[in-house]
XYZ file of C-alpha atoms in Angstrom:
564
model
C 232.884 38.183 106.384
C 236.306 38.901 108.777
C 236.324 39.777 111.609
C 237.604 43.228 110.774
C 234.311 44.066 108.195
C 232.293 43.314 110.822
C 233.751 45.574 112.960
C 233.984 48.615 110.089
C 230.046 47.603 109.270
C 229.424 48.795 112.542
C 231.519 51.766 112.410
C 229.792 53.322 109.372
C 226.564 52.121 111.223
C 227.548 54.290 114.763
C 228.113 56.866 112.040
C 224.899 56.409 110.314
C 223.237 56.186 114.028
C 224.990 59.669 114.421
C 223.349 61.000 112.063
C 219.813 59.441 113.101
C 220.952 61.397 116.476
C 221.685 64.716 114.553
C 217.699 64.243 113.157
C 216.369 63.514 116.349
C 217.995 66.879 117.720
C 216.298 68.885 115.273
C 213.283 67.456 116.698
C 212.879 66.677 120.125
C 215.584 69.504 120.810
C 216.314 69.202 124.338
C 214.381 66.349 124.881
C 217.717 64.187 124.792
C 219.082 65.812 127.766
C 216.128 64.561 130.287
C 218.344 60.491 129.349
C 219.673 58.774 131.833
C 221.902 56.454 129.581
C 224.117 55.297 132.889
C 221.123 53.555 133.884
C 218.856 52.158 131.418
C 219.944 49.537 128.972
C 217.431 49.720 125.574
C 217.505 47.940 122.558
C 220.112 49.447 119.876
C 219.601 50.226 115.770
C 222.504 46.898 115.568
C 220.961 44.069 116.045
C 224.181 42.442 116.188
C 224.499 43.919 119.295
C 222.645 43.266 122.443
C 221.569 44.158 125.953
C 223.440 41.379 127.629
C 226.824 42.014 125.333
C 226.642 45.617 126.441
C 226.116 44.597 130.490
C 229.371 42.201 130.033
C 231.461 44.664 127.885
C 230.710 47.635 131.019
C 231.818 44.790 133.336
C 235.357 44.578 131.207
C 237.804 46.380 132.733
C 238.114 49.435 129.607
C 241.902 49.994 127.809
C 242.555 53.771 127.824
C 243.972 53.980 124.697
C 240.954 51.844 122.883
C 238.691 54.568 124.805
C 240.666 56.997 123.327
C 241.081 56.106 120.127
C 237.569 54.633 119.309
C 235.930 58.035 120.187
C 236.487 59.888 118.570
C 236.011 58.106 115.405
C 232.641 57.146 116.423
C 231.770 61.236 117.364
C 233.833 61.734 114.137
C 231.223 59.290 112.138
C 228.543 61.379 114.105
C 229.523 64.115 112.965
C 229.449 63.644 109.294
C 226.472 61.822 109.376
C 225.087 64.323 110.602
C 226.103 66.943 108.151
C 224.836 64.693 105.515
C 221.201 64.415 106.960
C 221.259 67.891 107.068
C 218.255 68.448 104.060
C 216.376 65.568 104.900
C 216.131 65.665 109.003
C 215.163 69.576 108.168
C 212.577 68.700 105.753
C 210.943 65.677 108.458
C 211.690 67.683 111.546
C 209.518 70.772 109.778
C 206.340 68.056 109.024
C 207.228 65.960 112.703
C 207.062 70.147 113.746
C 204.131 71.011 111.224
C 202.090 67.472 111.666
C 202.305 68.898 115.492
C 200.930 71.746 115.499
C 197.874 70.634 113.056
C 197.268 68.489 115.701
C 196.967 69.745 118.633
C 194.904 72.594 116.051
C 193.485 70.428 115.533
C 192.614 69.117 119.209
C 192.396 73.053 120.267
C 189.334 73.658 117.681
C 188.160 69.865 118.230
C 188.227 71.098 121.777
C 186.888 74.478 120.456
C 184.575 73.505 118.536
C 182.818 71.403 121.759
C 183.134 74.072 123.730
C 181.475 76.437 121.749
C 178.106 73.989 120.713
C 178.451 72.998 125.088
C 177.988 77.060 125.079
C 175.697 76.793 122.698
C 172.986 74.150 123.939
C 173.807 76.090 127.218
C 172.974 78.709 126.217
C 169.602 77.793 124.484
C 169.804 75.815 127.613
C 169.898 79.818 129.547
C 167.555 81.090 126.909
C 164.459 78.287 127.231
C 165.463 79.539 131.625
C 165.373 82.942 130.151
C 161.816 82.319 128.259
C 159.971 80.589 130.755
C 161.161 83.111 133.195
C 159.580 86.149 131.842
C 156.437 83.631 131.228
C 156.033 83.002 134.484
C 156.990 86.915 136.339
C 154.501 87.922 133.556
C 152.545 85.295 134.278
C 152.504 86.166 137.631
C 152.428 89.201 136.654
C 149.261 89.565 135.302
C 148.019 86.752 138.980
C 149.073 89.481 140.515
C 147.606 92.191 138.844
C 143.898 90.082 139.506
C 144.844 89.397 142.580
C 145.307 93.746 142.882
C 141.826 93.897 141.269
C 139.772 91.620 143.247
C 141.212 92.627 146.469
C 140.479 96.245 145.305
C 137.333 95.811 144.533
C 136.898 93.304 148.258
C 138.038 96.406 149.424
C 135.858 99.063 148.043
C 133.312 95.892 148.664
C 133.390 95.146 152.213
C 133.565 99.957 152.601
C 130.158 99.177 151.020
C 129.109 96.889 153.434
C 130.086 98.625 156.693
C 128.809 101.425 155.392
C 125.682 99.522 154.842
C 125.717 97.890 158.390
C 126.172 101.602 160.394
C 123.994 102.984 158.139
C 121.346 99.623 159.065
C 122.384 100.024 162.731
C 121.615 103.102 162.966
C 118.506 103.470 161.586
C 117.708 100.065 163.952
C 118.468 102.973 166.451
C 116.071 105.145 165.548
C 113.585 102.425 164.868
C 114.347 101.401 168.389
C 113.403 104.483 169.724
C 110.199 105.399 167.807
C 108.978 102.122 168.456
C 109.498 103.040 172.323
C 108.292 106.132 170.864
C 104.826 104.395 169.427
C 103.903 102.660 172.835
C 104.656 105.326 174.637
C 101.720 107.379 172.395
C 99.962 104.114 172.497
C 99.546 104.316 175.895
C 98.774 107.252 176.225
C 95.978 107.182 173.463
C 94.828 103.885 175.423
C 94.352 105.513 179.004
C 92.429 108.764 177.086
C 90.599 106.165 175.274
C 89.661 104.555 178.639
C 89.271 108.192 180.646
C 86.885 109.220 177.068
C 85.041 106.578 177.513
C 84.201 106.976 181.371
C 83.303 110.089 180.801
C 80.816 109.040 178.101
C 79.565 106.299 180.317
C 78.211 108.652 183.047
C 76.961 110.746 180.772
C 75.289 108.525 178.920
C 73.589 107.902 182.677
C 73.537 111.791 183.359
C 71.970 112.350 179.705
C 69.310 109.622 180.450
C 68.553 110.955 184.296
C 67.547 114.623 181.924
C 64.838 112.810 179.495
C 63.350 110.701 181.833
C 61.812 114.174 183.590
C 57.864 114.965 184.535
C 57.918 118.507 183.453
C 57.334 117.085 179.428
C 54.244 115.187 180.502
C 53.111 117.663 183.075
C 53.229 120.454 179.336
C 51.962 117.685 177.299
C 48.931 117.318 179.397
C 49.129 121.693 179.861
C 48.978 122.043 176.041
C 46.370 119.284 175.340
C 43.748 120.736 178.060
C 45.058 124.373 176.723
C 44.514 123.529 172.998
C 41.051 121.679 174.268
C 39.890 124.525 175.301
C 40.578 126.781 173.421
C 38.764 124.097 170.844
C 36.335 124.909 172.798
C 36.436 128.609 172.778
C 37.289 128.574 169.329
C 34.109 126.399 168.499
C 31.960 129.148 170.530
C 33.463 131.875 168.062
C 32.553 130.651 165.992
C 28.649 130.154 166.391
C 28.984 133.590 167.684
C 30.154 134.608 164.617
C 28.193 132.344 162.588
C 24.779 133.896 165.043
C 25.842 137.324 164.516
C 25.945 136.653 160.728
C 22.914 134.952 160.827
C 21.352 138.042 162.919
C 22.722 140.665 159.897
C 21.754 137.546 157.214
C 17.813 138.050 158.739
C 18.210 142.006 159.358
C 19.316 142.044 155.995
C 16.432 139.605 154.535
C 13.818 141.903 156.995
C 15.234 145.447 155.643
C 14.734 143.581 152.417
C 11.483 142.545 152.811
C 10.216 145.470 154.087
C 11.364 147.004 151.018
C 9.498 145.032 149.080
C 6.356 145.581 151.037
C 6.507 142.396 152.388
C 5.509 142.498 156.367
C 5.431 139.499 157.926
C 8.384 138.136 156.083
C 9.949 140.995 157.185
C 8.331 140.661 160.522
C 9.442 136.820 160.794
C 12.777 137.828 159.404
C 13.192 140.705 161.857
C 11.405 137.978 164.778
C 14.734 135.802 163.414
C 16.923 137.994 164.058
C 15.971 138.873 167.231
C 16.490 135.800 168.779
C 19.886 135.201 166.259
C 20.859 138.654 168.108
C 19.468 137.016 172.257
C 21.749 133.714 170.890
C 24.986 135.562 169.694
C 24.796 137.500 172.762
C 23.951 133.867 175.356
C 27.267 132.778 173.233
C 29.453 136.362 172.985
C 30.244 135.452 176.965
C 30.422 132.242 176.543
C 32.644 132.732 174.079
C 34.547 135.209 176.670
C 34.430 132.410 179.058
C 34.910 129.790 177.221
C 38.337 132.048 176.222
C 39.376 132.706 179.516
C 39.592 129.724 180.429
C 41.134 128.870 177.694
C 43.724 131.732 177.330
C 44.524 130.327 181.287
C 45.361 127.054 180.402
C 47.222 128.829 177.114
C 49.588 130.433 179.960
C 50.165 127.340 181.915
C 49.839 125.064 179.435
C 52.823 127.168 177.822
C 54.636 127.666 181.298
C 54.619 124.251 181.783
C 56.281 124.210 178.491
C 58.743 126.537 179.227
C 59.280 124.429 181.877
C 59.573 121.411 179.865
C 61.856 123.188 176.969
C 64.025 124.069 180.018
C 64.148 120.608 181.268
C 64.322 119.526 177.216
C 66.865 121.441 176.959
C 68.716 120.503 179.951
C 68.127 116.328 178.554
C 69.193 117.580 175.064
C 72.392 119.164 176.406
C 73.354 116.208 178.700
C 72.234 113.933 175.334
C 74.479 115.688 173.342
C 77.604 115.922 175.739
C 77.324 112.178 176.508
C 77.329 111.470 172.454
C 80.363 114.484 172.217
C 82.121 111.792 175.456
C 80.811 108.828 173.153
C 82.388 109.962 170.459
C 85.369 111.168 171.705
C 84.950 108.122 173.610
C 85.376 106.341 170.680
C 87.879 108.180 168.561
C 90.396 107.934 171.199
C 89.154 104.188 171.225
C 90.796 104.740 167.573
C 93.527 107.097 168.138
C 94.608 104.409 170.845
C 93.664 101.043 168.503
C 95.914 103.488 166.041
C 98.224 104.483 168.880
C 99.013 100.650 168.517
C 98.779 99.713 165.843
C 101.742 101.740 164.549
C 103.705 101.122 168.320
C 103.502 97.016 166.407
C 104.002 98.330 163.843
C 107.491 100.515 164.780
C 107.873 98.142 166.568
C 108.003 95.163 164.092
C 109.987 97.953 161.489
C 112.591 97.737 164.703
C 113.053 94.061 164.878
C 113.322 94.287 160.775
C 115.373 97.302 160.998
C 117.903 95.078 163.927
C 117.353 91.847 162.212
C 118.903 94.039 158.662
C 121.767 95.324 160.910
C 122.651 91.551 161.739
C 122.714 90.558 158.434
C 124.025 93.688 156.882
C 127.017 93.099 160.010
C 126.773 89.428 159.132
C 128.037 90.666 155.629
C 130.357 93.965 156.073
C 132.795 90.702 158.486
C 132.530 88.683 155.618
C 133.134 91.374 153.358
C 136.117 92.937 155.916
C 137.301 88.688 155.869
C 137.572 88.368 152.085
C 138.554 91.591 151.517
C 141.252 90.694 153.686
C 142.360 87.329 152.586
C 142.422 88.802 148.905
C 145.225 91.439 150.310
C 146.371 88.445 151.541
C 146.902 86.716 148.171
C 146.980 90.462 146.050
C 150.945 90.898 149.152
C 151.804 87.070 147.938
C 151.201 87.008 144.036
C 152.852 90.240 144.432
C 155.273 89.194 146.138
C 155.748 86.259 143.934
C 155.653 89.138 140.882
C 158.770 90.646 142.094
C 160.609 87.344 142.941
C 159.971 85.884 139.659
C 160.483 89.466 137.889
C 164.349 89.332 140.212
C 164.529 85.108 139.126
C 163.545 86.174 134.864
C 166.400 89.349 135.160
C 168.615 86.596 136.419
C 167.762 84.158 133.873
C 167.918 86.993 131.270
C 171.523 87.587 132.558
C 172.199 84.508 132.875
C 171.038 83.025 129.273
C 173.013 86.907 128.080
C 176.489 85.791 129.969
C 175.559 82.279 128.058
C 175.074 84.305 125.332
C 178.524 86.113 124.981
C 179.622 82.956 126.002
C 178.775 81.361 122.992
C 179.126 83.823 120.650
C 182.900 84.107 122.153
C 183.553 80.330 122.328
C 182.542 80.296 118.607
C 184.386 82.878 118.111
C 187.073 80.910 119.298
C 186.624 77.384 117.003
C 185.981 79.362 114.211
C 189.653 81.251 115.300
C 191.106 77.787 116.513
C 189.429 75.593 113.133
C 191.058 78.651 110.570
C 194.603 78.254 112.942
C 193.482 74.417 112.851
C 193.107 74.868 108.969
C 196.420 76.712 108.718
C 198.660 74.002 110.159
C 196.516 71.621 108.410
C 197.802 73.171 105.012
C 201.474 73.763 106.435
C 201.003 70.104 106.842
C 200.119 69.549 103.334
C 202.577 70.738 101.574
C 205.024 69.927 103.525
C 203.424 66.023 102.698
C 203.054 66.940 99.699
C 207.035 68.554 98.679
C 207.730 64.401 99.739
C 205.143 62.904 97.261
C 206.754 65.303 94.725
C 210.132 64.896 96.274
C 209.701 60.421 96.401
C 207.159 61.518 93.210
C 210.722 63.130 91.685
C 213.533 60.426 93.067
C 214.737 57.604 91.981
C 215.126 53.762 92.337
C 218.113 53.353 95.805
C 220.601 52.480 93.248
C 221.639 49.084 94.481
C 221.212 47.120 97.881
C 219.283 47.557 101.179
C 220.642 46.040 103.691
C 218.144 45.765 107.104
C 219.818 43.826 109.670
C 221.220 40.570 108.046
C 218.974 40.528 105.112
C 219.691 42.149 102.002
C 217.138 43.505 98.669
C 217.938 43.995 95.763
C 216.755 47.281 96.417
C 213.711 46.964 93.507
C 210.514 48.867 94.140
C 212.911 50.991 96.803
C 212.564 54.750 96.037
C 215.777 57.001 96.321
C 214.286 60.510 98.652
C 217.795 61.586 99.237
C 221.124 60.729 100.866
C 219.309 59.407 103.769
C 215.868 58.340 103.375
C 214.395 55.656 101.059
C 210.841 54.707 100.684
C 209.213 51.095 99.797
C 207.296 51.295 96.802
C 205.486 48.189 97.772
C 204.676 48.606 101.411
C 204.839 52.892 102.496
C 207.351 52.299 105.031
C 210.012 55.427 104.635
C 213.165 53.349 105.997
C 216.657 55.895 107.252
C 219.535 54.644 106.339
C 223.154 55.507 104.518
C 225.350 54.624 101.270
C 227.930 52.236 102.791
C 231.619 51.670 100.154
C 229.280 49.211 98.574
C 226.491 51.543 97.006
C 224.151 49.967 98.752
C 221.359 51.586 101.595
C 221.713 50.253 104.877
C 219.158 50.926 107.005
C 219.233 51.862 110.300
C 215.731 53.055 111.441
C 211.976 53.525 109.982
C 209.302 55.897 109.893
C 206.870 54.817 112.240
C 202.681 56.601 112.326
C 202.404 56.494 117.205
C 199.095 56.333 119.312
C 197.976 60.352 118.038
C 198.445 58.856 114.579
C 201.436 61.594 114.038
C 205.032 60.160 111.941
C 208.363 59.187 114.615
C 211.082 57.609 114.647
C 210.588 53.660 115.536
C 214.129 53.886 117.348
C 215.251 50.827 116.030
C 215.324 48.764 112.676
C 211.874 47.295 111.167
C 210.962 43.860 110.575
C 211.941 42.353 107.065
C 207.967 41.799 106.405
C 206.797 44.750 107.732
C 209.104 46.752 105.228
C 209.669 45.029 102.216
C 206.236 43.705 101.529
C 205.474 39.322 102.838
C 207.808 38.426 99.599
C 210.386 39.363 101.732
C 210.196 36.663 104.720
C 211.499 33.708 102.304
C 214.908 35.383 102.192
C 215.077 37.415 105.308
C 216.974 35.574 108.166
C 218.013 38.313 110.019
C 216.901 38.761 113.624
C 215.060 42.714 113.003
C 214.531 44.506 115.808
C 211.338 45.695 116.780
C 210.240 48.999 118.582
C 211.375 48.815 122.092
C 208.788 49.077 124.544
C 209.043 52.729 126.050
C 208.858 54.421 122.668
C 205.426 53.014 122.061
C 203.055 55.369 121.931
C 205.433 58.678 121.847
C 205.940 61.469 119.313
C 208.459 62.920 117.454
C 210.911 63.916 119.836
C 209.990 61.168 122.409
C 211.619 58.285 119.838
C 214.470 61.277 118.327
C 215.361 61.607 122.098
C 214.844 57.574 122.401
C 216.773 56.536 119.219
C 219.320 59.319 120.160
C 219.829 57.508 123.928
C 219.877 54.380 122.486
C 223.003 55.441 120.577
C 224.804 57.329 123.535
C 224.414 54.894 126.463
C 225.844 52.175 123.634
C 228.836 53.863 122.824
C 229.501 54.765 126.241
C 229.259 51.369 127.320
C 230.380 50.089 124.496
C 233.652 52.051 124.712
C 234.462 51.379 127.809
C 235.065 47.744 126.529
C 237.190 48.539 123.956
C 234.398 47.261 121.832
C 234.627 49.382 118.254
C 230.636 47.503 117.400
C 227.917 49.781 116.922
């Protein structure tokens, strides 16, 4: 190929690079404006121009005429290229923008879903915490109620024990006073018993002295003499009475004998009667004297008996007094013993009451201490229940807030998912449109030129005037049709680090673009993806591609070199 032809080919490629620049401008917008062309050397889409050549060109004096002549040509070529790829650039930009939006929406949806899941986990955790806090609060409320009941019961028991202790202490005082009174009564009774015993002893001596007097003996002796004389008088009286009867009987017998004319018997009887009458007189005198003596003796006996009776009465009175005094002393002694026993019993009761009071006071103190302890426990349980109630309220509020946040996050995730689905639908529609365009496309209609490699174009489908797809590899090529009808490649699409399609900013490796079958015919020095473009998106790739073209042209225009 002649040098003139090479220069022409480069100019045409520069025009195609202008088309790429237009596509980059459509996609990247203001991203190109941020490039620094004066200080950065980026490998161009033309494999014949290297950074070294551009540096050399930059040091060569510029030809004003050449610069004036070549710059408009390149600009015009660029503008013409932009016009030829307007539709393809618009579709590619729309797809790139849709994919970027879909990617952003998918990322946002994933983040929203993750946030919703995290919010759901947080809500579940907050709900569990709230449930546990409520359970703890409920348990604490039950324990506080139990503690309050126990405290009330303990207070009641303590009050009852205190009342019982006071009553026992009062009873102990009363019992002690009663014991003291009983002791005084026993002491008094013992004194009275001692006095009664002394008096009884005195009266006993008096009774003994009164019972041993001579009047009784004298009376007894006088009575015996009086009785003996009366007996003699009675015997004399009886003899006189018998003799008087004998006189009467003999007189009667004499009368009877006279009546019967028995004078002898009558005389005898009469004589006996006279003798009996004599005896009767004698006996009457004896009876009279004896009776007189007996009567005197009776008087003496009665006087003696009267004196003895007086003396006996005195002795009896003394005995009675002595016996009464003895009975009184015995009764007093019995009373004293009873009083002593009562005093001892009262003292025992006082001691028992005092011990009971002491025991009940100890119980009351114990109950009071227990009541105070349970009151403290009840207060602590109540405070714990209140704290747990507040904690449960806080936990419930946190759970409600977490639930609301989870609901909002779920709504946001649903909205983000809807947006992502909508964005993906647009991408799918654009891709389907692109695939339809490819399916509806025709063969490239000539050879395919990638740098110094030329392929016959079989297996390459034309999408539009600036885009073609290799059927075998699926690589989408960007270029233009030269004056010979061949498709000259100036760039190709790659997938960036985010999985989105982007312009590589240089020629594709032949083997990558056309497949392994092209290796044998490839002698070209393929332009690989510049390092500055690795991992960038469509906007960055297009901007970088545009920057490459601008830098190269400015530097070469300064030297008069028209190569692109």
